mmCIF file of C-alpha atoms in Angstrom:
data_model
loop_
_atom_site.group_PDB
_atom_site.id
_atom_site.type_symbol
_atom_site.label_atom_id
_atom_site.label_comp_id
_atom_site.label_asym_id
_atom_site.label_seq_id
_atom_site.Cartn_x
_atom_site.Cartn_y
_atom_site.Cartn_z
ATOM 1 C CA PHE A 1 22.194 -39.579 14.504
ATOM 2 C CA VAL A 2 20.393 -38.362 11.410
ATOM 3 C CA PRO A 3 20.029 -34.593 11.285
ATOM 4 C CA ASN A 4 16.799 -33.028 10.087
ATOM 5 C CA ILE A 5 17.168 -30.022 7.818
ATOM 6 C CA PHE A 6 14.833 -27.205 6.960
ATOM 7 C CA HIS A 7 14.866 -25.063 3.849
ATOM 8 C CA ILE A 8 12.902 -21.873 3.042
ATOM 9 C CA PHE A 9 12.321 -20.768 -0.508
ATOM 10 C CA THR A 10 12.647 -17.234 -1.693
ATOM 11 C CA SER A 11 12.137 -18.147 -1.922
ATOM 12 C CA THR A 12 14.318 -20.375 0.354
ATOM 13 C CA MET A 13 15.707 -21.140 3.739
ATOM 14 C CA THR A 14 17.015 -24.464 5.005
ATOM 15 C CA THR A 15 17.499 -25.832 8.485
ATOM 16 C CA THR A 16 18.311 -28.983 10.244
ATOM 17 C CA GLN A 17 16.540 -30.382 13.229
ATOM 18 C CA SER A 18 17.849 -33.277 15.259
ATOM 19 C CA SER A 19 15.962 -35.713 17.428
ATOM 20 C CA SER A 20 18.287 -34.789 20.270
ATOM 21 C CA PRO A 21 19.595 -31.355 21.201
ATOM 22 C CA SER A 22 22.854 -30.332 19.582
ATOM 23 C CA THR A 23 25.758 -29.859 21.938
ATOM 24 C CA SER A 24 27.969 -27.972 19.517
ATOM 25 C CA SER A 25 28.673 -24.332 20.079
ATOM 26 C CA SER A 26 26.677 -21.653 18.334
ATOM 27 C CA PRO A 27 26.638 -17.855 18.293
ATOM 28 C CA SER A 28 25.442 -16.239 21.488
ATOM 29 C CA PRO A 29 21.769 -15.240 21.486
ATOM 30 C CA LEU A 30 20.908 -11.624 20.903
ATOM 31 C CA PRO A 31 20.329 -9.837 24.201
ATOM 32 C CA THR A 32 16.701 -9.670 25.246
ATOM 33 C CA SER A 33 17.131 -6.097 26.428
ATOM 34 C CA PRO A 34 17.115 -3.346 23.809
ATOM 35 C CA PRO A 35 20.493 -3.053 22.021
ATOM 36 C CA SER A 36 22.549 0.086 22.334
ATOM 37 C CA GLU A 37 21.792 0.972 18.704
ATOM 38 C CA PRO A 38 18.210 2.310 18.785
ATOM 39 C CA ASP A 39 17.530 1.482 15.128
ATOM 40 C CA LEU A 40 18.535 -2.197 15.336
ATOM 41 C CA PRO A 41 15.442 -4.443 15.241
ATOM 42 C CA THR A 42 14.774 -7.012 17.953
ATOM 43 C CA TYR A 43 12.558 -10.058 18.278
ATOM 44 C CA GLN A 44 9.878 -7.789 19.757
ATOM 45 C CA ASP A 45 9.711 -6.086 16.366
ATOM 46 C CA VAL A 46 9.207 -9.500 14.752
ATOM 47 C CA LEU A 47 6.295 -10.153 17.111
ATOM 48 C CA HIS A 48 4.730 -6.812 16.200
ATOM 49 C CA ALA A 49 5.249 -7.571 12.511
ATOM 50 C CA SER A 50 3.485 -10.896 12.999
ATOM 51 C CA GLN A 51 0.451 -9.014 14.302
ATOM 52 C CA THR A 52 0.571 -6.613 11.378
ATOM 53 C CA LEU A 53 0.685 -9.479 8.873
ATOM 54 C CA GLN A 54 -2.033 -11.574 10.477
ATOM 55 C CA ASN A 55 -4.708 -12.371 7.873
ATOM 56 C CA ILE A 56 -2.683 -10.382 5.308
ATOM 57 C CA ALA A 57 0.305 -12.609 4.486
ATOM 58 C CA HIS A 58 -0.055 -16.322 3.791
ATOM 59 C CA ARG A 59 1.151 -18.718 6.452
ATOM 60 C CA THR A 60 3.071 -20.785 3.934
ATOM 61 C CA PRO A 61 3.352 -24.573 4.233
ATOM 62 C CA ILE A 62 6.258 -26.801 5.198
ATOM 63 C CA LEU A 63 7.013 -29.544 2.666
ATOM 64 C CA THR A 64 9.371 -32.517 2.664
ATOM 65 C CA SER A 65 10.939 -34.902 0.146
ATOM 66 C CA ARG A 66 11.755 -38.526 1.025
ATOM 67 C CA THR A 67 13.938 -38.661 -2.080
ATOM 68 C CA LEU A 68 16.054 -35.755 -0.858
ATOM 69 C CA ASP A 69 16.273 -37.160 2.666
ATOM 70 C CA ALA A 70 17.575 -40.419 1.236
ATOM 71 C CA GLN A 71 20.053 -38.661 -1.046
ATOM 72 C CA LEU A 72 21.552 -36.505 1.692
ATOM 73 C CA GLY A 73 21.100 -38.713 4.748
ATOM 74 C CA VAL A 74 19.353 -35.917 6.609
ATOM 75 C CA ARG A 75 15.776 -34.807 7.137
ATOM 76 C CA VAL A 76 14.938 -31.676 5.204
ATOM 77 C CA PHE A 77 11.969 -29.368 5.766
ATOM 78 C CA PHE A 78 11.058 -26.653 3.274
ATOM 79 C CA LYS A 79 9.243 -23.460 4.256
ATOM 80 C CA CYS A 80 7.686 -22.601 0.909
ATOM 81 C CA GLU A 81 7.776 -18.839 0.660
ATOM 82 C CA ASN A 82 7.514 -19.264 -3.099
ATOM 83 C CA LEU A 83 3.802 -19.714 -2.284
ATOM 84 C CA GLN A 84 3.646 -16.341 -0.507
ATOM 85 C CA ARG A 85 1.668 -13.442 -1.974
ATOM 86 C CA MET A 86 3.505 -12.188 -5.109
ATOM 87 C CA GLY A 87 5.686 -15.291 -4.864
ATOM 88 C CA ALA A 88 8.334 -14.419 -2.281
ATOM 89 C CA PHE A 89 9.020 -13.657 1.383
ATOM 90 C CA LYS A 90 9.610 -10.031 0.373
ATOM 91 C CA PHE A 91 5.899 -9.297 0.792
ATOM 92 C CA ARG A 92 6.238 -9.676 4.553
ATOM 93 C CA GLY A 93 8.874 -6.982 4.960
ATOM 94 C CA ALA A 94 7.354 -4.635 2.413
ATOM 95 C CA TYR A 95 3.874 -4.681 3.937
ATOM 96 C CA THR A 96 5.219 -4.375 7.488
ATOM 97 C CA ALA A 97 7.384 -1.371 6.617
ATOM 98 C CA VAL A 98 4.765 0.475 4.544
ATOM 99 C CA LYS A 99 2.019 -0.099 7.110
ATOM 100 C CA ARG A 100 4.258 1.116 9.913
ATOM 101 C CA CYS A 101 5.194 4.185 7.863
ATOM 102 C CA LEU A 102 1.546 5.045 7.278
ATOM 103 C CA ASP A 103 0.572 4.445 10.905
ATOM 104 C CA ASP A 104 3.419 6.643 12.136
ATOM 105 C CA ASP A 105 2.380 9.370 9.697
ATOM 106 C CA ASP A 106 -1.211 9.189 10.944
ATOM 107 C CA ASP A 107 0.018 9.542 14.525
ATOM 108 C CA ASP A 108 2.152 12.566 13.609
ATOM 109 C CA ASN A 109 -0.783 14.247 11.920
ATOM 110 C CA ASP A 110 -3.031 13.601 14.916
ATOM 111 C CA ASN A 111 -0.446 15.079 17.283
ATOM 112 C CA ASP A 112 0.082 18.130 15.080
ATOM 113 C CA ASN A 113 -3.628 18.629 14.379
ATOM 114 C CA ASP A 114 -2.536 18.858 10.750
ATOM 115 C CA THR A 115 -5.378 18.008 8.402
ATOM 116 C CA SER A 116 -3.547 19.086 5.262
ATOM 117 C CA THR A 117 -1.440 15.910 5.105
ATOM 118 C CA ASN A 118 -3.077 12.576 4.384
ATOM 119 C CA ARG A 119 -2.229 9.243 2.824
ATOM 120 C CA GLY A 120 -3.053 10.580 -0.597
ATOM 121 C CA ASN A 121 -0.048 12.858 -0.199
ATOM 122 C CA ILE A 122 2.414 10.061 0.545
ATOM 123 C CA ARG A 123 4.353 8.211 -2.130
ATOM 124 C CA ILE A 124 6.487 5.128 -1.474
ATOM 125 C CA LEU A 125 9.800 4.875 -3.336
ATOM 126 C CA THR A 126 12.154 1.908 -3.588
ATOM 127 C CA TYR A 127 14.582 0.112 -5.874
ATOM 128 C CA SER A 128 14.645 -3.588 -6.622
ATOM 129 C CA SER A 129 15.506 -6.133 -9.276
ATOM 130 C CA GLY A 130 12.095 -7.745 -8.944
ATOM 131 C CA ASN A 131 10.717 -9.320 -5.791
ATOM 132 C CA HIS A 132 10.849 -6.308 -3.475
ATOM 133 C CA ALA A 133 9.529 -4.242 -6.390
ATOM 134 C CA GLN A 134 6.448 -6.432 -6.664
ATOM 135 C CA ALA A 135 6.070 -6.553 -2.894
ATOM 136 C CA ILE A 136 6.081 -2.767 -2.496
ATOM 137 C CA ALA A 137 3.656 -2.255 -5.385
ATOM 138 C CA LEU A 138 1.280 -4.881 -3.979
ATOM 139 C CA ALA A 139 1.533 -3.727 -0.366
ATOM 140 C CA ALA A 140 1.533 0.043 -0.896
ATOM 141 C CA THR A 141 -0.606 0.590 -3.969
ATOM 142 C CA SER A 142 -2.884 -2.441 -4.315
ATOM 143 C CA LEU A 143 -3.583 -3.056 -0.630
ATOM 144 C CA LEU A 144 -2.964 0.223 1.202
ATOM 145 C CA GLY A 145 -3.883 2.669 -1.546
ATOM 146 C CA VAL A 146 -0.620 4.627 -1.628
ATOM 147 C CA PRO A 147 1.192 5.440 -4.897
ATOM 148 C CA SER A 148 4.490 3.659 -5.371
ATOM 149 C CA THR A 149 7.467 4.318 -7.626
ATOM 150 C CA ILE A 150 9.866 1.452 -8.227
ATOM 151 C CA ILE A 151 13.380 1.871 -9.650
ATOM 152 C CA MET A 152 14.259 -1.332 -11.537
ATOM 153 C CA PRO A 153 17.251 -2.368 -13.650
ATOM 154 C CA ARG A 154 16.568 -2.454 -17.370
ATOM 155 C CA ASP A 155 17.573 -6.107 -17.489
ATOM 156 C CA ALA A 156 15.214 -7.181 -14.688
ATOM 157 C CA PRO A 157 13.124 -10.254 -15.564
ATOM 158 C CA PRO A 158 10.246 -9.081 -17.820
ATOM 159 C CA LEU A 159 7.712 -11.065 -15.811
ATOM 160 C CA LYS A 160 8.727 -9.220 -12.621
ATOM 161 C CA ILE A 161 8.477 -5.847 -14.364
ATOM 162 C CA GLU A 162 5.035 -6.743 -15.685
ATOM 163 C CA ALA A 163 3.891 -7.979 -12.273
ATOM 164 C CA THR A 164 5.134 -4.809 -10.564
ATOM 165 C CA ARG A 165 3.137 -2.684 -12.983
ATOM 166 C CA SER A 166 0.082 -4.906 -12.611
ATOM 167 C CA TYR A 167 0.099 -4.209 -8.854
ATOM 168 C CA GLY A 168 0.045 -0.473 -9.597
ATOM 169 C CA GLY A 169 3.727 0.386 -9.284
ATOM 170 C CA ASP A 170 5.181 3.163 -11.446
ATOM 171 C CA VAL A 171 8.431 1.703 -12.834
ATOM 172 C CA VAL A 172 11.540 3.798 -13.516
ATOM 173 C CA PHE A 173 14.491 2.041 -15.174
ATOM 174 C CA TYR A 174 18.249 2.367 -14.637
ATOM 175 C CA ASP A 175 21.391 0.534 -15.760
ATOM 176 C CA ARG A 176 22.622 -1.531 -12.846
ATOM 177 C CA TYR A 177 26.103 -1.922 -14.354
ATOM 178 C CA THR A 178 26.830 1.754 -15.013
ATOM 179 C CA GLU A 179 24.646 3.639 -12.516
ATOM 180 C CA GLU A 180 24.680 3.668 -8.724
ATOM 181 C CA ARG A 181 21.128 2.935 -7.626
ATOM 182 C CA ASP A 182 21.352 5.035 -4.457
ATOM 183 C CA ALA A 183 22.201 8.057 -6.598
ATOM 184 C CA VAL A 184 19.353 7.184 -8.958
ATOM 185 C CA ALA A 185 16.995 6.971 -5.985
ATOM 186 C CA GLU A 186 18.023 10.432 -4.766
ATOM 187 C CA ARG A 187 17.409 11.882 -8.221
ATOM 188 C CA VAL A 188 14.022 10.206 -8.597
ATOM 189 C CA LYS A 189 12.994 11.287 -5.100
ATOM 190 C CA ALA A 190 13.756 14.910 -5.952
ATOM 191 C CA GLU A 191 11.854 14.611 -9.241
ATOM 192 C CA LEU A 192 8.807 13.140 -7.509
ATOM 193 C CA SER A 193 8.762 15.971 -5.000
ATOM 194 C CA GLN A 194 8.757 18.511 -7.843
ATOM 195 C CA THR A 195 6.416 16.902 -10.355
ATOM 196 C CA HIS A 196 3.527 15.524 -8.321
ATOM 197 C CA GLY A 197 2.351 18.746 -6.695
ATOM 198 C CA ASP A 198 0.963 19.337 -3.210
ATOM 199 C CA SER A 199 4.436 18.703 -1.767
ATOM 200 C CA PRO A 200 4.146 14.911 -1.600
ATOM 201 C CA LYS A 201 5.931 13.127 1.215
ATOM 202 C CA VAL A 202 8.215 10.635 -0.547
ATOM 203 C CA VAL A 203 9.148 7.764 1.763
ATOM 204 C CA PHE A 204 11.979 5.463 0.717
ATOM 205 C CA VAL A 205 11.625 1.794 1.779
ATOM 206 C CA PRO A 206 14.828 -0.090 0.881
ATOM 207 C CA PRO A 207 14.837 -3.788 -0.022
ATOM 208 C CA TYR A 208 16.602 -5.025 3.106
ATOM 209 C CA ASP A 209 18.382 -2.457 5.297
ATOM 210 C CA HIS A 210 15.315 -1.230 7.169
ATOM 211 C CA LYS A 211 14.212 -2.021 10.700
ATOM 212 C CA TYR A 212 10.655 -3.015 9.811
ATOM 213 C CA VAL A 213 11.583 -4.799 6.574
ATOM 214 C CA ILE A 214 13.904 -7.010 8.630
ATOM 215 C CA ALA A 215 11.205 -7.542 11.265
ATOM 216 C CA GLY A 216 8.712 -8.594 8.618
ATOM 217 C CA GLN A 217 11.144 -11.101 7.116
ATOM 218 C CA GLY A 218 11.762 -12.438 10.606
ATOM 219 C CA THR A 219 8.191 -13.746 10.744
ATOM 220 C CA VAL A 220 9.262 -16.483 8.306
ATOM 221 C CA GLY A 221 11.512 -17.991 10.975
ATOM 222 C CA LYS A 222 8.950 -17.466 13.715
ATOM 223 C CA GLU A 223 6.281 -19.317 11.754
ATOM 224 C CA PHE A 224 8.625 -22.115 10.803
ATOM 225 C CA ILE A 225 9.695 -22.923 14.337
ATOM 226 C CA GLU A 226 6.102 -22.755 15.580
ATOM 227 C CA ASP A 227 4.751 -24.909 12.761
ATOM 228 C CA LEU A 228 7.540 -27.460 12.801
ATOM 229 C CA THR A 229 6.590 -28.284 16.390
ATOM 230 C CA ARG A 230 3.151 -29.230 15.108
ATOM 231 C CA PHE A 231 4.661 -30.906 12.056
ATOM 232 C CA LEU A 232 6.537 -33.459 14.201
ATOM 233 C CA PRO A 233 4.252 -34.037 17.205
ATOM 234 C CA HIS A 234 5.593 -37.554 17.775
ATOM 235 C CA GLU A 235 9.049 -36.130 18.469
ATOM 236 C CA HIS A 236 7.703 -33.756 21.110
ATOM 237 C CA PRO A 237 5.741 -35.812 23.659
ATOM 238 C CA HIS A 238 4.553 -32.753 25.555
ATOM 239 C CA ASP A 239 2.697 -31.285 22.571
ATOM 240 C CA HIS A 240 -0.586 -32.832 23.727
ATOM 241 C CA ASP A 241 -0.472 -30.548 26.762
ATOM 242 C CA HIS A 242 -0.864 -27.466 24.550
ATOM 243 C CA ASP A 243 -3.878 -26.010 22.803
ATOM 244 C CA HIS A 244 -3.005 -26.275 19.095
ATOM 245 C CA ASP A 245 -6.236 -24.583 18.112
ATOM 246 C CA ALA A 246 -5.096 -21.332 19.649
ATOM 247 C CA PRO A 247 -4.114 -18.629 17.139
ATOM 248 C CA SER A 248 -0.420 -19.079 16.354
ATOM 249 C CA ASP A 249 0.147 -15.587 14.965
ATOM 250 C CA SER A 250 -0.257 -13.858 18.319
ATOM 251 C CA PRO A 251 2.889 -12.480 19.964
ATOM 252 C CA SER A 252 2.441 -14.859 22.899
ATOM 253 C CA ALA A 253 2.553 -17.934 20.686
ATOM 254 C CA SER A 254 5.667 -20.081 21.075
ATOM 255 C CA PRO A 255 6.682 -23.640 20.270
ATOM 256 C CA ALA A 256 5.097 -26.285 22.494
ATOM 257 C CA GLU A 257 8.589 -27.651 23.175
ATOM 258 C CA PRO A 258 11.967 -26.099 22.323
ATOM 259 C CA ILE A 259 13.173 -27.460 18.980
ATOM 260 C CA ALA A 260 16.757 -28.620 18.491
ATOM 261 C CA LEU A 261 17.295 -27.231 15.015
ATOM 262 C CA ASP A 262 20.863 -28.007 14.077
ATOM 263 C CA TYR A 263 21.123 -25.833 10.972
ATOM 264 C CA LEU A 264 19.084 -23.183 9.293
ATOM 265 C CA PHE A 265 20.164 -22.443 5.700
ATOM 266 C CA VAL A 266 19.028 -19.075 4.379
ATOM 267 C CA CYS A 267 19.596 -17.382 1.015
ATOM 268 C CA VAL A 268 21.567 -14.129 1.185
ATOM 269 C CA GLY A 269 21.410 -11.037 -0.986
ATOM 270 C CA GLY A 270 21.370 -7.930 1.168
ATOM 271 C CA GLY A 271 20.766 -9.975 4.312
ATOM 272 C CA GLY A 272 17.200 -8.957 5.168
ATOM 273 C CA LEU A 273 15.843 -12.505 5.375
ATOM 274 C CA LEU A 274 18.892 -13.952 7.116
ATOM 275 C CA SER A 275 19.089 -11.190 9.722
ATOM 276 C CA GLY A 276 15.328 -11.271 10.350
ATOM 277 C CA VAL A 277 15.261 -15.052 10.703
ATOM 278 C CA SER A 278 18.284 -14.764 13.007
ATOM 279 C CA LEU A 279 16.233 -12.704 15.439
ATOM 280 C CA SER A 280 13.553 -15.401 15.564
ATOM 281 C CA ALA A 281 16.002 -18.291 15.782
ATOM 282 C CA ARG A 282 17.986 -16.693 18.600
ATOM 283 C CA ALA A 283 14.759 -16.203 20.558
ATOM 284 C CA LEU A 284 13.070 -19.539 19.840
ATOM 285 C CA SER A 285 15.905 -21.948 18.993
ATOM 286 C CA PRO A 286 19.172 -20.478 20.288
ATOM 287 C CA ARG A 287 21.254 -23.612 19.636
ATOM 288 C CA THR A 288 20.608 -23.475 15.911
ATOM 289 C CA LYS A 289 23.528 -22.665 13.612
ATOM 290 C CA LEU A 290 22.546 -20.178 10.928
ATOM 291 C CA ILE A 291 24.189 -20.623 7.539
ATOM 292 C CA GLY A 292 23.841 -18.018 4.818
ATOM 293 C CA VAL A 293 24.158 -19.052 1.179
ATOM 294 C CA GLU A 294 25.017 -16.655 -1.653
ATOM 295 C CA PRO A 295 26.200 -16.951 -5.270
ATOM 296 C CA LEU A 296 29.911 -17.563 -5.744
ATOM 297 C CA ALA A 297 29.981 -14.623 -8.150
ATOM 298 C CA GLY A 298 28.645 -12.298 -5.457
ATOM 299 C CA ASN A 299 30.325 -13.357 -2.220
ATOM 300 C CA ASP A 300 30.246 -9.974 -0.513
ATOM 301 C CA ALA A 301 28.495 -11.342 2.599
ATOM 302 C CA GLN A 302 31.076 -14.092 3.010
ATOM 303 C CA ARG A 303 33.903 -11.582 2.693
ATOM 304 C CA SER A 304 32.167 -9.099 4.993
ATOM 305 C CA LEU A 305 31.862 -11.574 7.866
ATOM 306 C CA ARG A 306 35.423 -12.774 7.278
ATOM 307 C CA ASP A 307 36.862 -9.248 7.270
ATOM 308 C CA ASP A 308 34.459 -7.913 9.936
ATOM 309 C CA ARG A 309 33.479 -4.990 7.737
ATOM 310 C CA ILE A 310 30.997 -4.379 4.938
ATOM 311 C CA VAL A 311 32.703 -5.337 1.672
ATOM 312 C CA ARG A 312 31.384 -3.727 -1.508
ATOM 313 C CA ILE A 313 31.644 -5.474 -4.877
ATOM 314 C CA PRO A 314 30.568 -4.748 -8.468
ATOM 315 C CA THR A 315 27.143 -6.049 -9.473
ATOM 316 C CA PRO A 316 27.662 -9.834 -9.673
ATOM 317 C CA ASN A 317 26.910 -11.736 -12.846
ATOM 318 C CA THR A 318 24.655 -14.590 -11.672
ATOM 319 C CA ILE A 319 21.319 -16.163 -12.566
ATOM 320 C CA ALA A 320 20.238 -15.538 -8.961
ATOM 321 C CA ASP A 321 18.885 -12.072 -9.745
ATOM 322 C CA GLY A 322 17.477 -11.696 -6.231
ATOM 323 C CA ALA A 323 21.029 -11.912 -4.866
ATOM 324 C CA GLN A 324 22.725 -9.480 -7.246
ATOM 325 C CA THR A 325 23.421 -7.070 -4.426
ATOM 326 C CA GLN A 326 26.694 -5.203 -4.083
ATOM 327 C CA HIS A 327 26.893 -5.116 -0.303
ATOM 328 C CA LEU A 328 25.111 -5.886 2.949
ATOM 329 C CA GLY A 329 23.234 -3.191 4.843
ATOM 330 C CA GLU A 330 24.436 -1.556 8.040
ATOM 331 C CA LEU A 331 21.616 -3.137 10.041
ATOM 332 C CA THR A 332 21.769 -6.562 8.422
ATOM 333 C CA PHE A 333 25.545 -6.735 8.846
ATOM 334 C CA ARG A 334 25.360 -5.858 12.539
ATOM 335 C CA ILE A 335 22.846 -8.633 13.166
ATOM 336 C CA MET A 336 24.589 -11.195 10.971
ATOM 337 C CA ARG A 337 28.028 -10.682 12.503
ATOM 338 C CA ARG A 338 26.702 -11.678 15.934
ATOM 339 C CA CYS A 339 24.229 -14.391 14.880
ATOM 340 C CA VAL A 340 25.407 -16.130 11.710
ATOM 341 C CA GLU A 341 27.788 -19.089 11.911
ATOM 342 C CA ARG A 342 29.155 -18.780 8.378
ATOM 343 C CA ILE A 343 28.389 -17.959 4.737
ATOM 344 C CA VAL A 344 28.845 -20.548 1.987
ATOM 345 C CA THR A 345 28.802 -19.924 -1.748
ATOM 346 C CA VAL A 346 27.429 -21.933 -4.666
ATOM 347 C CA THR A 347 27.776 -21.723 -8.435
ATOM 348 C CA ASP A 348 25.078 -21.013 -10.980
ATOM 349 C CA GLU A 349 25.455 -24.597 -12.180
ATOM 350 C CA GLU A 350 24.584 -25.854 -8.703
ATOM 351 C CA LEU A 351 21.508 -23.603 -8.665
ATOM 352 C CA VAL A 352 20.353 -25.046 -11.992
ATOM 353 C CA GLU A 353 20.627 -28.549 -10.555
ATOM 354 C CA GLU A 354 18.432 -27.594 -7.595
ATOM 355 C CA MET A 355 15.883 -25.937 -9.880
ATOM 356 C CA ARG A 356 15.744 -29.221 -11.779
ATOM 357 C CA PHE A 357 15.318 -31.185 -8.544
ATOM 358 C CA PHE A 358 12.423 -29.026 -7.379
ATOM 359 C CA GLY A 359 10.719 -29.259 -10.748
ATOM 360 C CA GLU A 360 11.217 -32.963 -11.363
ATOM 361 C CA ARG A 361 10.861 -34.422 -7.864
ATOM 362 C CA MET A 362 8.692 -31.910 -5.967
ATOM 363 C CA LYS A 363 6.742 -30.487 -8.931
ATOM 364 C CA MET A 364 7.477 -26.906 -7.942
ATOM 365 C CA VAL A 365 8.836 -23.989 -9.933
ATOM 366 C CA VAL A 366 11.497 -22.282 -7.799
ATOM 367 C CA GLU A 367 13.564 -19.349 -9.044
ATOM 368 C CA PRO A 368 17.379 -19.527 -8.825
ATOM 369 C CA THR A 369 17.672 -17.325 -5.733
ATOM 370 C CA GLY A 370 15.190 -19.598 -3.990
ATOM 371 C CA CYS A 371 17.500 -22.563 -4.610
ATOM 372 C CA LEU A 372 20.476 -21.089 -2.756
ATOM 373 C CA GLY A 373 19.677 -22.698 0.588
ATOM 374 C CA LEU A 374 19.349 -26.229 -0.738
ATOM 375 C CA ALA A 375 22.458 -25.854 -2.904
ATOM 376 C CA GLY A 376 24.412 -24.748 0.170
ATOM 377 C CA LEU A 377 23.085 -27.647 2.202
ATOM 378 C CA ARG A 378 23.987 -30.157 -0.484
ATOM 379 C CA LYS A 379 27.506 -28.702 -0.671
ATOM 380 C CA MET A 380 28.037 -28.980 3.097
ATOM 381 C CA VAL A 381 26.678 -32.532 3.157
ATOM 382 C CA GLY A 382 29.036 -33.430 0.304
ATOM 383 C CA SER A 383 32.018 -32.012 2.181
ATOM 384 C CA GLY A 384 31.079 -33.895 5.350
ATOM 385 C CA GLU A 385 30.417 -30.713 7.331
ATOM 386 C CA VAL A 386 26.754 -31.691 7.866
#
């Protein structure tokens, strides 16, 4: 038995698929009926997000490395979200959330017969160390024509600050080590309401703890499972019975044959990608074990699942700037606690080694956060757990 493993970049996720179904236990699937918490996203929200993103987001490729397979003794598949628009999966959640916000606002105005409010009066606000910042600026301002204000730490990567501004985002800085960003966001929101006239409607779209952000990120897992079926047609003899020319982004699309993914390794910051992918995996590949990977310096997710409560930590000192979060979100935690098998941690040194591997052997530039999944996989293979 040689497991097959899949990894998504930031960025990055990793999974394992076996040639025979796994018989080991895994978390129970999410219920197909609506959960008791009305704000908790479901797989139906992922399907709707997939429609929203059709012809907007890139359907990123799956890549492999024979060298890595030989090193680890497993088969690894990479979903390359580093090739997504603005370079990360974050675009999916940002566009889904902003578009839904604007559509809901249009519906409210139609119902109220209120012609005084329009999209020119809406401003999107968020905070981010880089990727969500770029995603919101691109989605809201460049593509949907809505002003955006992005609160970024002063020590955010200069290239991400420059890219955010190039997409039209108005950047406001704060000190992530001495200021609480939620308090900064409240202050900036009040300032925007006072200084931009015409009583603008300021809508806050957080980086991960948002129903439609999570749903948008969940389309990464949906696409992967659908595309992996086509990627390995020889392992699924019934594939020839299905029309592979049919659009795969439609909500009715599903894998030609259920896939026995053993493991799915996903990078963890605030949990938006992991919780979103969990929704897709539970619906399309319920036997899969989901493994989150976070920096050792910022192991709040690991501690949160262990203690069954959201653990808050100081801003971690790590090169994985996309995972320098202080805590999980209420929504992401509730999904992760019922879907995720475990959280593993890796050091910055291990991330550097994976960056080197991607650059030298796969000729790809992958940021540290995007290397979390592969580093976690390599650690579990080394310990004999995979």
